CSV table of C-alpha atoms and ligand atoms in Angstrom, one decimal:
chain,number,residue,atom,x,y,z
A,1,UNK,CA,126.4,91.6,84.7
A,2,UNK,CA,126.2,88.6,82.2
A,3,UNK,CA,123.5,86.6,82.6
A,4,UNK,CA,124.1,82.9,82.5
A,5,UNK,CA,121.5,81.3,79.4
A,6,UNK,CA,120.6,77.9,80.8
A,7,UNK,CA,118.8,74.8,78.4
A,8,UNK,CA,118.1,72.1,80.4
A,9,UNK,CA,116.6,71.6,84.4
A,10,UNK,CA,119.6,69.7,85.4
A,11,UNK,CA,121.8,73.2,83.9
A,12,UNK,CA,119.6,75.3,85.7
A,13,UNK,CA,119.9,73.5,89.5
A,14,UNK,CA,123.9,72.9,88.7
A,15,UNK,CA,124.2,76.3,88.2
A,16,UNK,CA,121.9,77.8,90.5
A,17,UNK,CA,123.3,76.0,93.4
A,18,UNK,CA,126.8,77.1,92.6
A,19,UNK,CA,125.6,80.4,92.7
A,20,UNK,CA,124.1,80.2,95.8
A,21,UNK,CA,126.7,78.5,97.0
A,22,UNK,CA,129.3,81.5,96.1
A,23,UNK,CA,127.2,84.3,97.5
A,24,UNK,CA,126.8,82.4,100.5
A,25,UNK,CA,122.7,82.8,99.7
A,26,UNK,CA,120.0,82.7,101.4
A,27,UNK,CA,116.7,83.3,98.9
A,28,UNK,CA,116.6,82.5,95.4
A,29,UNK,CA,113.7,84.4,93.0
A,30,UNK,CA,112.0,82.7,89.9
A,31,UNK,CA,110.1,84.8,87.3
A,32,UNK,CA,108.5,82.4,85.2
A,33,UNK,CA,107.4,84.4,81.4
A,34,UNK,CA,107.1,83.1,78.0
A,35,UNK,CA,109.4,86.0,76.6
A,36,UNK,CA,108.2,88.7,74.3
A,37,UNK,CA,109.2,90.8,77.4
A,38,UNK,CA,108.9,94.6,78.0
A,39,UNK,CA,108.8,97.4,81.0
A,40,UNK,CA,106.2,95.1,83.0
A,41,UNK,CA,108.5,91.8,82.9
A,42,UNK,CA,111.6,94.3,83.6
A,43,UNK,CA,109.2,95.6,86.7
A,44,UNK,CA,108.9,91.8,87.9
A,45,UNK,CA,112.9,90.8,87.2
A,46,UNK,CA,114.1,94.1,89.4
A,47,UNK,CA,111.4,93.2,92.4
A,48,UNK,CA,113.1,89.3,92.3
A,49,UNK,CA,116.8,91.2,92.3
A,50,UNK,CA,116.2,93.9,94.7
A,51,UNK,CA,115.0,91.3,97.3
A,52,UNK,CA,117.1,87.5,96.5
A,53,UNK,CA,120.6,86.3,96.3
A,54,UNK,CA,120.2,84.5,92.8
A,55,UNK,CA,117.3,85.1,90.4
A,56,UNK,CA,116.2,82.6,87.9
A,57,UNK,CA,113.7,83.9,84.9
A,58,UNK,CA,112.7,81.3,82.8
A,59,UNK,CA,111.7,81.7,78.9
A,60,UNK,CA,109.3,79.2,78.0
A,61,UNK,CA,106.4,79.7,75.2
A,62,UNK,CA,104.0,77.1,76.8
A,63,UNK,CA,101.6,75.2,73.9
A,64,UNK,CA,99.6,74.0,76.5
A,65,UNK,CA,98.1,77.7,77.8
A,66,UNK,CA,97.3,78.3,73.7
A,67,UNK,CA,94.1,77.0,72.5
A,68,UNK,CA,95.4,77.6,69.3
A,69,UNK,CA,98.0,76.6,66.9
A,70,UNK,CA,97.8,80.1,64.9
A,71,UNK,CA,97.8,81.4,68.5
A,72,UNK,CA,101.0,79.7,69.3
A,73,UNK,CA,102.5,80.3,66.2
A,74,UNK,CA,102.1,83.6,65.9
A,75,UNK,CA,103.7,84.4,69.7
A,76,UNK,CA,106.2,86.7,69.2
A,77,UNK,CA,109.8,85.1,70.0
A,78,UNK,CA,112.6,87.7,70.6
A,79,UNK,CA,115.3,85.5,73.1
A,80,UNK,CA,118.3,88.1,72.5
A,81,UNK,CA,116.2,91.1,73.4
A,82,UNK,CA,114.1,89.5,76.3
A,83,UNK,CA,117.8,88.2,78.0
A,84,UNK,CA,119.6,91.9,77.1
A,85,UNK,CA,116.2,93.3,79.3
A,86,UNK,CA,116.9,90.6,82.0
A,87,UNK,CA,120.6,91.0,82.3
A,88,UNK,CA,120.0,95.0,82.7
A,89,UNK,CA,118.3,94.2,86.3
A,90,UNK,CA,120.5,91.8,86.9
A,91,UNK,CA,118.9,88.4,86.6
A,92,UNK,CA,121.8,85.6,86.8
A,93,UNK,CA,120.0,82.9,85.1
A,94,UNK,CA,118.1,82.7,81.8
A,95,UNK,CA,116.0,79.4,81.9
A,96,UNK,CA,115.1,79.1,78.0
A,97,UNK,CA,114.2,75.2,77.5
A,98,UNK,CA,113.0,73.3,74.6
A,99,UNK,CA,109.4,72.1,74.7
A,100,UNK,CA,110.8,68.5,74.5
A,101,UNK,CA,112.6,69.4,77.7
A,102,UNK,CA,109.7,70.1,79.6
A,103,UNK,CA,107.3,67.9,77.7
A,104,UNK,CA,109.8,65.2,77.2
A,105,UNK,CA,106.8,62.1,76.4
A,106,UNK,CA,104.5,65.0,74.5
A,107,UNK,CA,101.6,67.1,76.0
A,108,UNK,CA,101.2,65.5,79.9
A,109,UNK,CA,99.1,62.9,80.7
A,110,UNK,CA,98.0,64.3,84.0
A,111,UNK,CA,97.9,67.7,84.6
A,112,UNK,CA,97.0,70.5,87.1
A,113,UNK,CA,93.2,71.7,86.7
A,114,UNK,CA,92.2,75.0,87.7
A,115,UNK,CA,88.7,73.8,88.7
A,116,UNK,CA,85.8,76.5,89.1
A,117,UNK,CA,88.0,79.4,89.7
A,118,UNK,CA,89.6,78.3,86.2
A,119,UNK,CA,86.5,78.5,84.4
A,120,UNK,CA,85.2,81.9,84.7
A,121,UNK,CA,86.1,85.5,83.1
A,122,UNK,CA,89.6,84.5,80.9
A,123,UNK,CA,88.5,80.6,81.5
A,124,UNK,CA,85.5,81.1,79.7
A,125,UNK,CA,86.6,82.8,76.6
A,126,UNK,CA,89.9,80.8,76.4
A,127,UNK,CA,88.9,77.1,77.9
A,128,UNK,CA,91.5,74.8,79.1
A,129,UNK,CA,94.0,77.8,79.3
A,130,UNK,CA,94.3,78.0,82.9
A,131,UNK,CA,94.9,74.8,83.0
A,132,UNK,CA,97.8,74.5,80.8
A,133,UNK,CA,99.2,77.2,82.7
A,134,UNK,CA,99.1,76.1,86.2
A,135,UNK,CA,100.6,73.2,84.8
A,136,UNK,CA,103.7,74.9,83.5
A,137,UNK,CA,103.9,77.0,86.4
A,138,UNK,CA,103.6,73.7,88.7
A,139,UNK,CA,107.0,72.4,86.6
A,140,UNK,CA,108.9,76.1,86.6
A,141,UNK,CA,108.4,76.4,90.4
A,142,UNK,CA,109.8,72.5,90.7
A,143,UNK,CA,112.6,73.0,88.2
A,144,UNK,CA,113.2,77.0,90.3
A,145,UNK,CA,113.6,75.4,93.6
A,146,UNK,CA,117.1,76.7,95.3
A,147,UNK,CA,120.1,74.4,95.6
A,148,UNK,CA,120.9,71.0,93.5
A,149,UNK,CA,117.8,69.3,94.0
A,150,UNK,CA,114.7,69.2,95.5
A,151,UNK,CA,114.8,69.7,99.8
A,152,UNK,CA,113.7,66.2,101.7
A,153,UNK,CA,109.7,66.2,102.0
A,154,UNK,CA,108.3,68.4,104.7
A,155,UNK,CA,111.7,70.5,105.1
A,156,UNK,CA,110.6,74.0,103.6
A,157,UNK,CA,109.8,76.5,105.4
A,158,UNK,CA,108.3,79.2,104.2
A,159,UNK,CA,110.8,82.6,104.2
A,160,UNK,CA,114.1,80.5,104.5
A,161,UNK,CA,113.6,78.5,107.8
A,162,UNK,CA,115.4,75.4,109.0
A,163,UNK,CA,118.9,76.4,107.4
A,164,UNK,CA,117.3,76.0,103.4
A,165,UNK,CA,117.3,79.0,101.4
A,166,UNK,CA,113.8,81.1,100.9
A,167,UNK,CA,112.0,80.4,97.8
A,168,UNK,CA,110.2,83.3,95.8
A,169,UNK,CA,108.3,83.7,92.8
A,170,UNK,CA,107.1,86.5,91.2
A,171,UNK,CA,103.8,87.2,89.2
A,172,UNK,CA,102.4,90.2,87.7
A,173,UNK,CA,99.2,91.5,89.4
A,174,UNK,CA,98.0,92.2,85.2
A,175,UNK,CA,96.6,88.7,84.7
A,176,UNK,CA,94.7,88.8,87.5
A,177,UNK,CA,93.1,85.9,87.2
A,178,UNK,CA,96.4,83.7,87.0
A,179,UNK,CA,98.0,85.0,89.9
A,180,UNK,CA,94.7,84.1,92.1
A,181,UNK,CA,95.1,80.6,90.7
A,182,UNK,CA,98.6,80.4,91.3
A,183,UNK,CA,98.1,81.0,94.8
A,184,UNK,CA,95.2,78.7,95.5
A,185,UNK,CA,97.2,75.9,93.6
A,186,UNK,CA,100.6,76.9,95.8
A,187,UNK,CA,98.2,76.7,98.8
A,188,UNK,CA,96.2,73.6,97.9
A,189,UNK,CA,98.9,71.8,97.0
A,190,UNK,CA,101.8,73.0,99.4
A,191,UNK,CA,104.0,73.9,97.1
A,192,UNK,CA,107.1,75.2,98.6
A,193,UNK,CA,107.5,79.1,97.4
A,194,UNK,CA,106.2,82.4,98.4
A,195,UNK,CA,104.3,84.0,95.6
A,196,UNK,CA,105.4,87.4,94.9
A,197,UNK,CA,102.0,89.7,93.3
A,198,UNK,CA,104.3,92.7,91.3
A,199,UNK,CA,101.9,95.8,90.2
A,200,UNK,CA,101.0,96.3,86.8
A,201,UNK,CA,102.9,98.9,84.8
A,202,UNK,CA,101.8,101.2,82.5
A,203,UNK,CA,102.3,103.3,79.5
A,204,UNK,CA,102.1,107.2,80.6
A,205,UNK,CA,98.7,107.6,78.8
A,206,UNK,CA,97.6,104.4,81.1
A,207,UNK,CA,97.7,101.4,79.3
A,208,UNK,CA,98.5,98.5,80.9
A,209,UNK,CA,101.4,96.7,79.4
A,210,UNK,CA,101.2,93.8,77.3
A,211,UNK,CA,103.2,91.3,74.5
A,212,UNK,CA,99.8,91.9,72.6
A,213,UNK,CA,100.0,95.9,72.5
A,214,UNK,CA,102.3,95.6,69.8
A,215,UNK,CA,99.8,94.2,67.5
A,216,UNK,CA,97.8,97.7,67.9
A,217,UNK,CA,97.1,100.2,65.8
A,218,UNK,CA,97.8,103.7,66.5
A,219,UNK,CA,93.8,104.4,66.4
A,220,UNK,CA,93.5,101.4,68.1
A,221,UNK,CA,95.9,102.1,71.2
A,222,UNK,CA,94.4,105.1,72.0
A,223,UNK,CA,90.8,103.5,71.4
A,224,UNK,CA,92.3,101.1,74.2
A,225,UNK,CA,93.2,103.7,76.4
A,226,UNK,CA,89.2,103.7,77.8
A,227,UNK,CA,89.1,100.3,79.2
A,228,UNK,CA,91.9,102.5,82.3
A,229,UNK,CA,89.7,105.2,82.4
A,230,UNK,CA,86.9,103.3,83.8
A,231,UNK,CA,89.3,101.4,86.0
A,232,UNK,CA,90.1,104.5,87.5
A,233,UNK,CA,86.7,105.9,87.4
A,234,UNK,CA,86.3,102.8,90.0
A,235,UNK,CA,89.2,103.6,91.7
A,236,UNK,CA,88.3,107.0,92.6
A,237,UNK,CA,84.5,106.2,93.4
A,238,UNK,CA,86.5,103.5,96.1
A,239,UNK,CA,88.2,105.7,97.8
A,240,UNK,CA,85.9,108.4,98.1
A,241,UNK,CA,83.5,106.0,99.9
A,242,UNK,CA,80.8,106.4,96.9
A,243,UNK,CA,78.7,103.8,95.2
A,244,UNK,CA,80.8,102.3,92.0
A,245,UNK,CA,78.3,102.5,89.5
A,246,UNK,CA,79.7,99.9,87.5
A,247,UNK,CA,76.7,100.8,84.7
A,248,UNK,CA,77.7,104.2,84.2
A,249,UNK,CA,81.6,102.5,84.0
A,250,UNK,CA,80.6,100.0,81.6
A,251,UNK,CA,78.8,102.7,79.4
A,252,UNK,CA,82.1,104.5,79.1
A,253,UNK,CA,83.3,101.7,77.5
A,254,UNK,CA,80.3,101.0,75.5
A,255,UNK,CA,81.0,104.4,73.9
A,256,UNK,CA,84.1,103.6,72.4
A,257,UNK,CA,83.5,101.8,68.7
A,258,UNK,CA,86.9,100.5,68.6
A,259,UNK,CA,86.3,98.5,71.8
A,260,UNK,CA,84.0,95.2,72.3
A,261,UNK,CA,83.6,94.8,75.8
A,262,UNK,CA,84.1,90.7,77.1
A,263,UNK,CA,83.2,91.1,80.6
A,264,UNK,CA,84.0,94.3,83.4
A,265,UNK,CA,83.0,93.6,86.6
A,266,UNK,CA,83.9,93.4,90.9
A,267,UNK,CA,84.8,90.4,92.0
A,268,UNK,CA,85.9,89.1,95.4
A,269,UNK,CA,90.0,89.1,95.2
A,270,UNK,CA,89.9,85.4,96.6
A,271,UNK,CA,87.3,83.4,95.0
A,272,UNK,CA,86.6,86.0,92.1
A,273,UNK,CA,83.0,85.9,92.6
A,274,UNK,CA,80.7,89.4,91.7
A,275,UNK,CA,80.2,91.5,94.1
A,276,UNK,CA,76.8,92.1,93.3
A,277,UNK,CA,75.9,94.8,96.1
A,278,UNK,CA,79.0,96.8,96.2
A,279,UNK,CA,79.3,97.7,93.1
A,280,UNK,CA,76.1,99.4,92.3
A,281,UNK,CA,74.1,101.9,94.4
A,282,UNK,CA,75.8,101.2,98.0
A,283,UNK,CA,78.4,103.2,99.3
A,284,UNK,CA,81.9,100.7,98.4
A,285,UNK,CA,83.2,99.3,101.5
A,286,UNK,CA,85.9,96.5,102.0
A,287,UNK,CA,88.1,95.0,99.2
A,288,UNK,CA,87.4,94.2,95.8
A,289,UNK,CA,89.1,93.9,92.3
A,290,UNK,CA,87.8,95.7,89.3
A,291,UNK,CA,88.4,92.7,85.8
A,292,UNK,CA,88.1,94.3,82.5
A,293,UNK,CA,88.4,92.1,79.6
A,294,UNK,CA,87.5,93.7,75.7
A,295,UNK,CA,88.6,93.4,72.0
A,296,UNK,CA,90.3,96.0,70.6
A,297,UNK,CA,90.4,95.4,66.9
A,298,UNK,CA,92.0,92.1,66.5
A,299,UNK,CA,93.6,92.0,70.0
A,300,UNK,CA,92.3,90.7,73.2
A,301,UNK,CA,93.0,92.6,76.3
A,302,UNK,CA,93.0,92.0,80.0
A,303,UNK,CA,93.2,95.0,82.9
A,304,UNK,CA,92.2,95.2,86.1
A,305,UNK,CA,92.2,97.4,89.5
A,306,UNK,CA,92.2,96.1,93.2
A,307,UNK,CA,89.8,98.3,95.0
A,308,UNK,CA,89.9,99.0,98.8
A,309,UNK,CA,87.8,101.1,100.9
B,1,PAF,O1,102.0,84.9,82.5
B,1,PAF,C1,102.8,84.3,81.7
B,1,PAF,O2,103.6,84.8,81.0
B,1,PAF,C2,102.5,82.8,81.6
B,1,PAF,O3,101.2,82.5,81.7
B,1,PAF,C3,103.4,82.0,82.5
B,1,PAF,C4,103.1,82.3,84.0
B,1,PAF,C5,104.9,82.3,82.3
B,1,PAF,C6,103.2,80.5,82.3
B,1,PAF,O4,103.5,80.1,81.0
């Protein structure tokens, strides 16, 4: 199937609607990327088709998230590929807008903050970025609501109730950190859309997948390779009930020369706080999510592992 490539917000609704329309539908998806997309995005696009009438992925390289113009400039754009990968799981809609068309006055005067949980782990390293994210995502989740325009205040329902379409977006449980955020701000500030969390896919040796891998070098990608070894150290020290020793994890990763660690700890899912007790000489119990964050030569890179017990 073609997929239709759309350039403005009043395109995507016209066109969305129709569709909807036509298949008689009742739940539309949005996967919201900035392009640059492989096997993980692909993961994401097929979840949205396998369980929505009409899905809408948008395209958008956000200056906002970046804290930096090299950053920015360097981001790999590759529109023809990224739609070919789209249309083969049978997304209908390509949103691909100018930044004029979603920044029409400039850079926004107000904007979402991410507050507290914005400002730790990724936060820290990359300030303001959460914030210019959440306010992207605020604007793709307006602009990816089903049918021509927005529903009359107070009418969604959440999963399709009171004859309007359900609303779904979908978010890859790799930037761990985001997807938190985007539910609290959905939550917060009743947005009206389920989020979606998709696992994170990997390459058979275990690297999690990223637009960034392909600035690697051979030595390098397999030097990478340690920061899912220690996730999975954790993972298997969860399940069997045992203490996580996160010192003997993060010495693992000390031992690699390639790879300068950031931060690699257990956090509570929600509020991303430590879990100072659980992850040292206590048998685990509960939930918990495992955040890795190192350099690898030139690149940064994010992983992580939700652990339950
Ligand atoms: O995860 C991403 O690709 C981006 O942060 C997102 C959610 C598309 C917002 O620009």
């Amino acid at each position: 199937m073609v997929a239709q490539v759309v350039r403005t917000a009043a395109e995507l609704r016209a066109a969305s609607a129709l569709l909807l329309a036509e298949r008689g539908g009742r739940a539309q998806g949005l996967v919201p990327t900035m392009g640059a997309l492989h096997e993980g995005h692909a993961r994401l696009a097929k979840t949205a088709v396998e369980q929505n009438d009409v899905v809408v992925a948008s395209i958008f390289v956000n200056p906002l998230q970046f804290g930096d113009a090299v950053d920015l400039d360097r981001y790999p754009r590759t529109l023809e590929a990224d739609v070919a990968l789209l249309e083969e799981q049978g997304v209908d809609l390509v949103f691909a807008p100018s930044v004029d068309e979603v920044y029409p006055g400039g850079e926004p005067l107000v904007r979402v903050t991410a507050g507290s949980l914005g400002e730790k782990w990724e936060g820290a390293s990359r300030p303001g970025h959460f914030d210019g994210a959440l306010t992207v995502v605020a604007k793709l989740l307006h602009y990816g609501i089903p049918g021509a325009g927005l529903p009359p205040a107070g009418a969604f329902v959440s999963g399709g109730g009171a004859g309007l379409p359900a609303y779904r977006a979908y978010f890859g449980q790799k930037d761990a950190q985001q997807l938190a955020l985007v539910r609290r701000m959905v939550a917060d500030l009743n947005f009206p859309v389920d989020i979606v969390a998709v696992p994170t896919v990997r390459s058979a040796e275990g690297l999690a997948l990223s637009s960034r891998n392909r600035f690697l070098s051979d030595e390098e990608l397999e030097a990478a390779l340690v920061l899912s070894r220690a996730l999975r150290l954790l993972e298997a020290r969860a399940n069997a009930h045992e203490p996580l020793d996160l010192d003997s994890a993060q010495a693992l990763v000390a031992s690699q020369p390639l790879v300068a660690l950031d931060y690699f700890d257990v956090v509570d899912p929600g509020t991303l706080e430590p879990l100072a007790e659980n992850c040292r000489k206590v048998p685990f119990r509960g939930e918990g999510l495992a955040l890795i964050a190192a350099k690898v030569g030139p690149v940064r890179l994010i992983d992580n592992a939700p652990l339950s017990s």
